[in-house]
Short mmCIF file of C-alpha atoms in Angstrom, two decimals:
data_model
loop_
_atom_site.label_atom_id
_atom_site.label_comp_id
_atom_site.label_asym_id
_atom_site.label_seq_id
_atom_site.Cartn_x
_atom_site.Cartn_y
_atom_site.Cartn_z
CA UNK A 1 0.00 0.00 0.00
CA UNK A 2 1.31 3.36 -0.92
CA UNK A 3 0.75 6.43 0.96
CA UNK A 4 -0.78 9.46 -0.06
CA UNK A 5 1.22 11.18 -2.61
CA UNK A 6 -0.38 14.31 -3.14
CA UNK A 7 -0.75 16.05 -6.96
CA UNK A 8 3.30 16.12 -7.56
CA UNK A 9 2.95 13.73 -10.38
CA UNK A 10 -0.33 15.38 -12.15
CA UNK A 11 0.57 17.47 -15.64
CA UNK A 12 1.39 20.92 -15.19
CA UNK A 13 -0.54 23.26 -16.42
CA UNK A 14 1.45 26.47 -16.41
CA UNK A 15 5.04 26.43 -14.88
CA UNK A 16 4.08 29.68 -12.74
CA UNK A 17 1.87 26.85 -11.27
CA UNK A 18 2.99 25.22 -7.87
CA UNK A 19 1.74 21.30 -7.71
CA UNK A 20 -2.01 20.90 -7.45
CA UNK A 21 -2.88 24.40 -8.21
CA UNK A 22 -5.09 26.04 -10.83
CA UNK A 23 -5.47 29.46 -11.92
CA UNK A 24 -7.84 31.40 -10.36
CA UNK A 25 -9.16 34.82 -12.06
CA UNK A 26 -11.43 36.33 -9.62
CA UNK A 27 -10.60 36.42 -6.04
CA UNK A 28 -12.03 33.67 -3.56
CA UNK A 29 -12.94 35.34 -0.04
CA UNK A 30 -12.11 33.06 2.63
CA UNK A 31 -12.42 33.90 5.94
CA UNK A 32 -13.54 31.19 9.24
CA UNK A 33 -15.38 34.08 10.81
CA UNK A 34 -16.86 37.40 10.61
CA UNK A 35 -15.12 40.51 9.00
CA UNK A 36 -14.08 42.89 12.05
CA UNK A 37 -15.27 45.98 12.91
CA UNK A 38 -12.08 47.81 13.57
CA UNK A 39 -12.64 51.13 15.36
CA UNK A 40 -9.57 52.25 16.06
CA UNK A 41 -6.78 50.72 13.92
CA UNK A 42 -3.35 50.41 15.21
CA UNK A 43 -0.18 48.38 14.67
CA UNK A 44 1.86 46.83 16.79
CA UNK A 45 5.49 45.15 16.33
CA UNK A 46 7.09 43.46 19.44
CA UNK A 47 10.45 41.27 19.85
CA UNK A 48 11.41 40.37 23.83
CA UNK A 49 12.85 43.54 23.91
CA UNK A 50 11.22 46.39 22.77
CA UNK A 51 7.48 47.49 20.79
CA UNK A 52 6.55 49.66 18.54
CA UNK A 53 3.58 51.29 17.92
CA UNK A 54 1.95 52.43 14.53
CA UNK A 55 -1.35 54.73 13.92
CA UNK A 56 -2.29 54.33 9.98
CA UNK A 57 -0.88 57.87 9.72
CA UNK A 58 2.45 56.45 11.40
CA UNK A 59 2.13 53.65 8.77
CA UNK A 60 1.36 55.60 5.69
CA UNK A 61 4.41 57.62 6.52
CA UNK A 62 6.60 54.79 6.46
CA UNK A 63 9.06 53.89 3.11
CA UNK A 64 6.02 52.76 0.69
CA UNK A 65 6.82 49.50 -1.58
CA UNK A 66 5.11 48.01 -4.74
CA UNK A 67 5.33 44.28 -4.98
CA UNK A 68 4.02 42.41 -8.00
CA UNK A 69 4.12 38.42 -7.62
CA UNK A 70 1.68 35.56 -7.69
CA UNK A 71 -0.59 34.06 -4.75
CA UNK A 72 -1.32 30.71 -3.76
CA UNK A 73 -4.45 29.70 -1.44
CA UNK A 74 -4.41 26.14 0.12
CA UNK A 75 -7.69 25.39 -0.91
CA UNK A 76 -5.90 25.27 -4.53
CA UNK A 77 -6.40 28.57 -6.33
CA UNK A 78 -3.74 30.57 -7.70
CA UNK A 79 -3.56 34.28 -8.78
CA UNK A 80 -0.70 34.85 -11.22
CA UNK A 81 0.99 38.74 -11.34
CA UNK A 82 -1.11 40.64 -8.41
CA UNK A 83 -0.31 43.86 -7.67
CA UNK A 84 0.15 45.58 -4.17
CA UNK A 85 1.13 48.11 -2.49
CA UNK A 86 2.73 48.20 1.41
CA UNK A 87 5.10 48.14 4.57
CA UNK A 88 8.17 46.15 4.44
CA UNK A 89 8.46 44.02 7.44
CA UNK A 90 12.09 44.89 7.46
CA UNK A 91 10.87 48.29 7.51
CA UNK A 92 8.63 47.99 10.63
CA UNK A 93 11.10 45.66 12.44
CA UNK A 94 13.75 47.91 12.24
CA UNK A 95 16.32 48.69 14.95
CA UNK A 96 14.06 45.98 16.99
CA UNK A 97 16.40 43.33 18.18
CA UNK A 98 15.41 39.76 18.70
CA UNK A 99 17.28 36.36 19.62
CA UNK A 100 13.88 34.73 18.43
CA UNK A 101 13.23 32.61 15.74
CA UNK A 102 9.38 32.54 15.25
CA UNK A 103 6.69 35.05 15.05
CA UNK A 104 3.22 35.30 15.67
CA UNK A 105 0.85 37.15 13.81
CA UNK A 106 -2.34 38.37 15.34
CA UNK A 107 -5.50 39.78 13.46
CA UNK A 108 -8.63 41.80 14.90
CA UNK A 109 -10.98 39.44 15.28
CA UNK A 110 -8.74 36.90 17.30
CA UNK A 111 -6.81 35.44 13.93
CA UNK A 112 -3.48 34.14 14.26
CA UNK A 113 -0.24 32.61 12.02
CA UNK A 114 2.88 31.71 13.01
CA UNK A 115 5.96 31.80 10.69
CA UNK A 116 9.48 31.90 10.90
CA UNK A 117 11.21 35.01 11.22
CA UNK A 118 13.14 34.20 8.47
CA UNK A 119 9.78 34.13 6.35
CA UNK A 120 9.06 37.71 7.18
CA UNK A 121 12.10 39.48 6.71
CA UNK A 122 14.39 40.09 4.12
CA UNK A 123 12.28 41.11 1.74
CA UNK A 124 9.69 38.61 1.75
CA UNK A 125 7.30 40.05 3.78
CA UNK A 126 4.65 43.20 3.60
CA UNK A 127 1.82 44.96 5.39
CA UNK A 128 -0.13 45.84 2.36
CA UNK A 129 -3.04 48.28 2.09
CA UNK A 130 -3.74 48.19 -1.62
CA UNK A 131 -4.55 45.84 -4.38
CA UNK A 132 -4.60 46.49 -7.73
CA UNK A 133 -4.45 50.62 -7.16
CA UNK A 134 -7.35 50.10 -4.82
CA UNK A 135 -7.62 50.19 -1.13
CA UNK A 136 -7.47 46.91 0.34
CA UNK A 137 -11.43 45.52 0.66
CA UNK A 138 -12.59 44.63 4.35
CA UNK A 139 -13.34 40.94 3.21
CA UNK A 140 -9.90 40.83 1.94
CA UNK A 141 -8.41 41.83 5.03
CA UNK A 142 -8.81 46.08 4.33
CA UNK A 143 -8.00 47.95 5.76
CA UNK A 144 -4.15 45.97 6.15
CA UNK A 145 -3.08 42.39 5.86
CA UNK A 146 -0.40 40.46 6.06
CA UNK A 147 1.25 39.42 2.89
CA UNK A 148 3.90 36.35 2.92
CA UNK A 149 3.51 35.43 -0.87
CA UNK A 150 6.09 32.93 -1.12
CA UNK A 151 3.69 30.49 1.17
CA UNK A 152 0.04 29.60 1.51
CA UNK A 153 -2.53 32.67 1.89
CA UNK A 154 -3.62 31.61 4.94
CA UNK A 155 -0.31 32.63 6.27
CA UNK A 156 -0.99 36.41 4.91
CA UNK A 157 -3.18 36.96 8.04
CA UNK A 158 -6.57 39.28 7.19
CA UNK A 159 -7.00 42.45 9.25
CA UNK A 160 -3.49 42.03 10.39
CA UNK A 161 -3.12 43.69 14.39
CA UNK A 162 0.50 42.94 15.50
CA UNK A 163 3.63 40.69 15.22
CA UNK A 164 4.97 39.28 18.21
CA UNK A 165 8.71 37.30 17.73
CA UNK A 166 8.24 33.87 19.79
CA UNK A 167 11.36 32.07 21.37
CA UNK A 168 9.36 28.64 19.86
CA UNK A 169 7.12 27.67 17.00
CA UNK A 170 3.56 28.08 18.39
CA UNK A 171 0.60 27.07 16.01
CA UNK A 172 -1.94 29.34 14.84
CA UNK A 173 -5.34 29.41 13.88
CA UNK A 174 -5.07 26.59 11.11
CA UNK A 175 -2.09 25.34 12.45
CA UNK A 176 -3.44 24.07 15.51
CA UNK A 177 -6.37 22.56 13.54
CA UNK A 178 -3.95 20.52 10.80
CA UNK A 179 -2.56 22.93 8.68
CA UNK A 180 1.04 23.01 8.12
CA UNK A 181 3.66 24.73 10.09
CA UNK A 182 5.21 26.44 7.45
CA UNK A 183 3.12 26.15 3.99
CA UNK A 184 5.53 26.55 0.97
CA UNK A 185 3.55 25.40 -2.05
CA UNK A 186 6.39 24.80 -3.92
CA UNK A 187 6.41 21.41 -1.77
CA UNK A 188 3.13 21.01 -0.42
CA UNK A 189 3.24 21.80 2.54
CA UNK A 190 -0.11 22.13 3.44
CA UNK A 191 -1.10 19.58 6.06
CA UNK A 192 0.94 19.06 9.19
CA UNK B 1 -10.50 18.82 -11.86
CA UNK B 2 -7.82 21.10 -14.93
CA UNK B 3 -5.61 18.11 -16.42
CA UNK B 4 -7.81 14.95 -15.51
CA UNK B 5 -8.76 12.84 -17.97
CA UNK B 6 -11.77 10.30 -17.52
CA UNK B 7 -10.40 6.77 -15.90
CA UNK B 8 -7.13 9.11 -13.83
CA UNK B 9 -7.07 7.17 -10.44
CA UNK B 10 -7.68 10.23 -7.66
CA UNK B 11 -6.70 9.75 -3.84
CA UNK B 12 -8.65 11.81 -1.35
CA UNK B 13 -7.68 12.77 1.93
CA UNK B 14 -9.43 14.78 4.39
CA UNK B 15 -11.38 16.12 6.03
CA UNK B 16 -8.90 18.55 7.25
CA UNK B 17 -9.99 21.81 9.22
CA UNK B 18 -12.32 20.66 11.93
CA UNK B 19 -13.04 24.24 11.90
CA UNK B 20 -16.41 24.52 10.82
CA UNK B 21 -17.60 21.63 12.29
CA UNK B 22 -20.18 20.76 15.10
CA UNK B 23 -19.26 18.16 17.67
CA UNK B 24 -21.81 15.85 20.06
CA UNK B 25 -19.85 16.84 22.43
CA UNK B 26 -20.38 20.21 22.30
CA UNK B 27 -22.27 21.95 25.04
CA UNK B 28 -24.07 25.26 23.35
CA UNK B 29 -27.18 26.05 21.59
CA UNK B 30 -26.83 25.63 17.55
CA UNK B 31 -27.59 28.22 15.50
CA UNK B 32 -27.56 27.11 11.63
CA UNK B 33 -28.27 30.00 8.95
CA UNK B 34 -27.68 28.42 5.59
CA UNK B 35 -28.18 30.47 2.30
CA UNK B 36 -29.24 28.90 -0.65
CA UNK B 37 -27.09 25.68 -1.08
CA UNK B 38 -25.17 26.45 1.66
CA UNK B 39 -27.17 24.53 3.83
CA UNK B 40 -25.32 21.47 2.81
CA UNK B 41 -22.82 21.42 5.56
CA UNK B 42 -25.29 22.45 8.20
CA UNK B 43 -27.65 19.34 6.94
CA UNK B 44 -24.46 17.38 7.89
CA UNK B 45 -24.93 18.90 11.41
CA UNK B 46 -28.26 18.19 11.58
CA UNK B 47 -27.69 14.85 10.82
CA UNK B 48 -24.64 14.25 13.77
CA UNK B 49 -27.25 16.01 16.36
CA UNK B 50 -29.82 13.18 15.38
CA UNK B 51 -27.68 10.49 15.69
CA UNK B 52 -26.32 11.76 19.15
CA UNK B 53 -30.10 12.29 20.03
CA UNK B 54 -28.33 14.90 22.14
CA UNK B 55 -30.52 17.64 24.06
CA UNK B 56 -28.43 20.71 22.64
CA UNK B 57 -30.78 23.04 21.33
CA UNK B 58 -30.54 22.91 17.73
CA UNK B 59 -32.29 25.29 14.97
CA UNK B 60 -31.77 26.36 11.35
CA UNK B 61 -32.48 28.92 9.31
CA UNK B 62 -32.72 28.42 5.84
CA UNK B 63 -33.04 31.23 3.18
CA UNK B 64 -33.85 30.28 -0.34
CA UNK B 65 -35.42 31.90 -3.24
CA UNK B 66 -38.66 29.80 -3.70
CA UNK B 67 -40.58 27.13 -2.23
CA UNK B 68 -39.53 25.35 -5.23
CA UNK B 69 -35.79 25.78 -4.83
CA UNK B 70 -35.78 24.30 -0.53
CA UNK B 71 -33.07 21.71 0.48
CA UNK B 72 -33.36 18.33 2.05
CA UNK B 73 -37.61 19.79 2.06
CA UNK B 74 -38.59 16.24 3.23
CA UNK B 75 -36.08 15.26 5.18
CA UNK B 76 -36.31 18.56 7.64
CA UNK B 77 -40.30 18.42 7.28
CA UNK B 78 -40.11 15.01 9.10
CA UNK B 79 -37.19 16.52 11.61
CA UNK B 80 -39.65 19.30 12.50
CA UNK B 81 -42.20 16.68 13.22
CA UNK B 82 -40.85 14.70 15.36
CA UNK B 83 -39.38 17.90 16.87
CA UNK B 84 -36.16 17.00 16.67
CA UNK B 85 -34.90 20.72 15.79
CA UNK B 86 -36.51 23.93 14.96
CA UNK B 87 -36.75 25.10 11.12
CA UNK B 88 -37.17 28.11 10.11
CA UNK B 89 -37.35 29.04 6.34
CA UNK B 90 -37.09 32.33 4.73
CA UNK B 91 -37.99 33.18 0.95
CA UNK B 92 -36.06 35.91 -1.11
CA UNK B 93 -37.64 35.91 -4.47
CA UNK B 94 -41.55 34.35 -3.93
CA UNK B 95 -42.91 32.76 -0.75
CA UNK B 96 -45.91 30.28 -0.43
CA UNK B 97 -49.35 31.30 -0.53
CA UNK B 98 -50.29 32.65 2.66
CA UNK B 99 -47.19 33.85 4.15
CA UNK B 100 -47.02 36.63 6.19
CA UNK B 101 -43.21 37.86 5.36
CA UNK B 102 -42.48 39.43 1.85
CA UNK B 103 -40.06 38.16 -0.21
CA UNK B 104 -36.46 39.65 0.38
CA UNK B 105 -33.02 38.85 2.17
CA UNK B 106 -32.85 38.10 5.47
CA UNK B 107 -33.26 41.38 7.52
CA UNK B 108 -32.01 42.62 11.22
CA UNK B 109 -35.76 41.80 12.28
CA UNK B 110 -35.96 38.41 10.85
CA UNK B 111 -32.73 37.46 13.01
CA UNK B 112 -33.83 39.03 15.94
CA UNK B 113 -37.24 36.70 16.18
CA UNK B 114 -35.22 33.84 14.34
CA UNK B 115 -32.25 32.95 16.04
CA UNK B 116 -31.53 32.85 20.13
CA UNK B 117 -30.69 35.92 21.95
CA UNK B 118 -27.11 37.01 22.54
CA UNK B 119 -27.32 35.96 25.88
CA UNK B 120 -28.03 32.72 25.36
CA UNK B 121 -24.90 31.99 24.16
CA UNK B 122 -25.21 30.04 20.85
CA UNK B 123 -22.82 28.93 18.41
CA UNK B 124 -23.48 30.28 14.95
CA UNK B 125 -22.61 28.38 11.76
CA UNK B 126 -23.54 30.31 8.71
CA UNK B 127 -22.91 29.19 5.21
CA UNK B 128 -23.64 30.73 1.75
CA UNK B 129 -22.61 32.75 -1.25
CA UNK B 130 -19.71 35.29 0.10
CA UNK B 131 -22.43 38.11 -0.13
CA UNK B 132 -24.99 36.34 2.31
CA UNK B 133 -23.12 35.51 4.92
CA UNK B 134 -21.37 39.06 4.73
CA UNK B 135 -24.65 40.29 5.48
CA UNK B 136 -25.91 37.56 8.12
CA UNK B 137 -22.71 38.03 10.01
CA UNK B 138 -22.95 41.78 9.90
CA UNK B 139 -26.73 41.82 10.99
CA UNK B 140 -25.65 39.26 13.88
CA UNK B 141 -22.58 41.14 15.30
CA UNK B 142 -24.91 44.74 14.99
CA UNK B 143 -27.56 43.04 17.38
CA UNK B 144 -24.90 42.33 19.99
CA UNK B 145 -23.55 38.81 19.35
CA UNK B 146 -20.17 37.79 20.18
CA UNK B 147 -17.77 38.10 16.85
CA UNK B 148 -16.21 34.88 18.48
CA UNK B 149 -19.49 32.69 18.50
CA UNK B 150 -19.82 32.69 14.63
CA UNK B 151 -18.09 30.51 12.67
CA UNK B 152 -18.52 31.30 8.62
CA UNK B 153 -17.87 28.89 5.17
CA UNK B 154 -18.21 30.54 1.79
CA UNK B 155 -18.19 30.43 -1.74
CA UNK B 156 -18.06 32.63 -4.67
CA UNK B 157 -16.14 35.65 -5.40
CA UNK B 158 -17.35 38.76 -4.44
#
């Protein structure tokens, strides 16, 4: 008996494809609860030893970035050459230090996603408040979300709150209900 | 399904989530609100609570467009009989003769006499198009229940 092998071995459709995805031309909402009715929106970026604070004026003041690259939901959909407009995470984490080696995002509304620091900086990583020249729509995670394109959407957290650096890898949300650790879906990684 | 041809072996896995799923062991009033087809998972539900024969409270709320277009009609008529859980169906396009609502969505006074109270603590599980359970969640959090308590699955773009 062979295991499950996953959709490695299917044809590929378009190289820009990771295994088992298909392209997706409108823009699935996804979400395991309510959008949030954020008041009063702030940001907040914490390592063990120090915090900083954002207003959306604070944030719109920041260094302003345009990143075009595709996305890739769990649930199988792709979106090929997206365009959006944010934060750096190496811009908000600056002069923060940090032995840690995790983080932990947290969304209004009580979402979380844990990643590897390594995931979210160095360029890999944005706050992003725009799609497609547009503000970013509530059920899209608007007014700011998380965006970690090089893994699994779930990991670019909705209504993104704050980013706490964790000594270990604590699950999330999905994690802690089967999802995987780290999602890359260049291998798959979607189940734990 | 992109790439399969007819007679391609699949493998299946899952489920995977557990997320928007309702337990017998579960201790809180059920609150179902299905729109249109999206009273498929909630029928799953239904059918867990009445094999538990559990005492949970249990009720749905179904919106649909016509008499005509009503999920699982028989199977829930006989539910309601034996009074397993309470039904409650709403009609957006044309209702039966008789009825006393218009035809429309679901509205901030059809929830209020629908579902439970805030305080009594129910879990809500509301499926449908992306639009409807926009709505339905946005009507439930403005009369005062907890973000927390509902749990949403959607489909469609918006």
């Amino acid at each position: 008996m062979v295991g499950f092998t996953g959709f490695a071995s299917r044809r590929r459709i378009d190289p820009a494809l990771p295994p088992g995805q298909y392209l997706e031309r409108g823009f699935p909402v996804l979400s395991a609860g309510p959008t949030p009715n954020i008041k009063r929106w702030e940001l907040q970026i914490a390592t063990e030893t120090g915090q900083r604070s954002f207003s959306w004026d604070d944030f719109l003041a920041l260094p302003q970035e345009d990143v075009d690259t595709d996305i890739h939901c769990v649930t199988s959909w792709s979106k090929l050459g997206t365009h959006w407009r944010g934060v750096s995470l190496d811009t908000l984490f600056d002069g923060l230090e940090t032995q840690h080696r995790f983080a932990l995002a947290r969304s209004y509304g009580g979402y979380t996603t844990n990643l590897p620091l390594d995931d979210l900086l160095g360029g890999k990583a944005w706050i992003v408040h725009t799609f497609e020249g547009q503000p970013l729509a509530d059920d899209h995670g608007g007014p700011a979300r998380l965006f970690v394109p090089h893994l699994y959407f779930w990991k670019s957290a909705k209504w993104v709150q704050g980013i706490q650096t964790m000594p270990q890898n604590t699950p999330g949300f999905w994690e802690g209900l089967g999802y995987h650790e780290h999602g890359d879906p260049w291998k798959e990684e979607r189940y734990s | 399904m992109q790439g399969l041809e007819p007679g391609d072996p699949l493998e299946i896995r899952g489920p995977i989530g557990g997320w928007f799923v309702w337990r017998p062991t579960d201790a809180a009033p059920v609150q179902l609100i299905g729109g249109g087809s999206g009273v498929a998972p909630l029928m799953a539900m239904v059918r867990a609570r009445v094999a538990a024969s559990g005492a949970v409270p249990f009720r749905l709320l179904s919106s649909v467009r016509s008499p005509g277009a009503a999920y699982y009609g028989s199977e829930l008529e006989e539910l309601k009989a034996a009074g397993s859980l309470r039904v409650d169906t709403v009609y957006t396009r044309r209702c039966p003769e008789g009825s006393p609502r218009a035809p429309g969505r679901l509205t901030a006074a059809d929830l209020e006499s629908l579902v439970p109270e805030p305080r009594a603590g129910a879990v809500f599980y509301v499926c449908g198009p992306n639009g409807f359970v926009a709505h339905v969640t946005d009507l439930l959090a403005a009369l005062g229940h907890d973000p927390a308590s509902i749990r949403t699955e959607r489909f469609g773009g918006p």
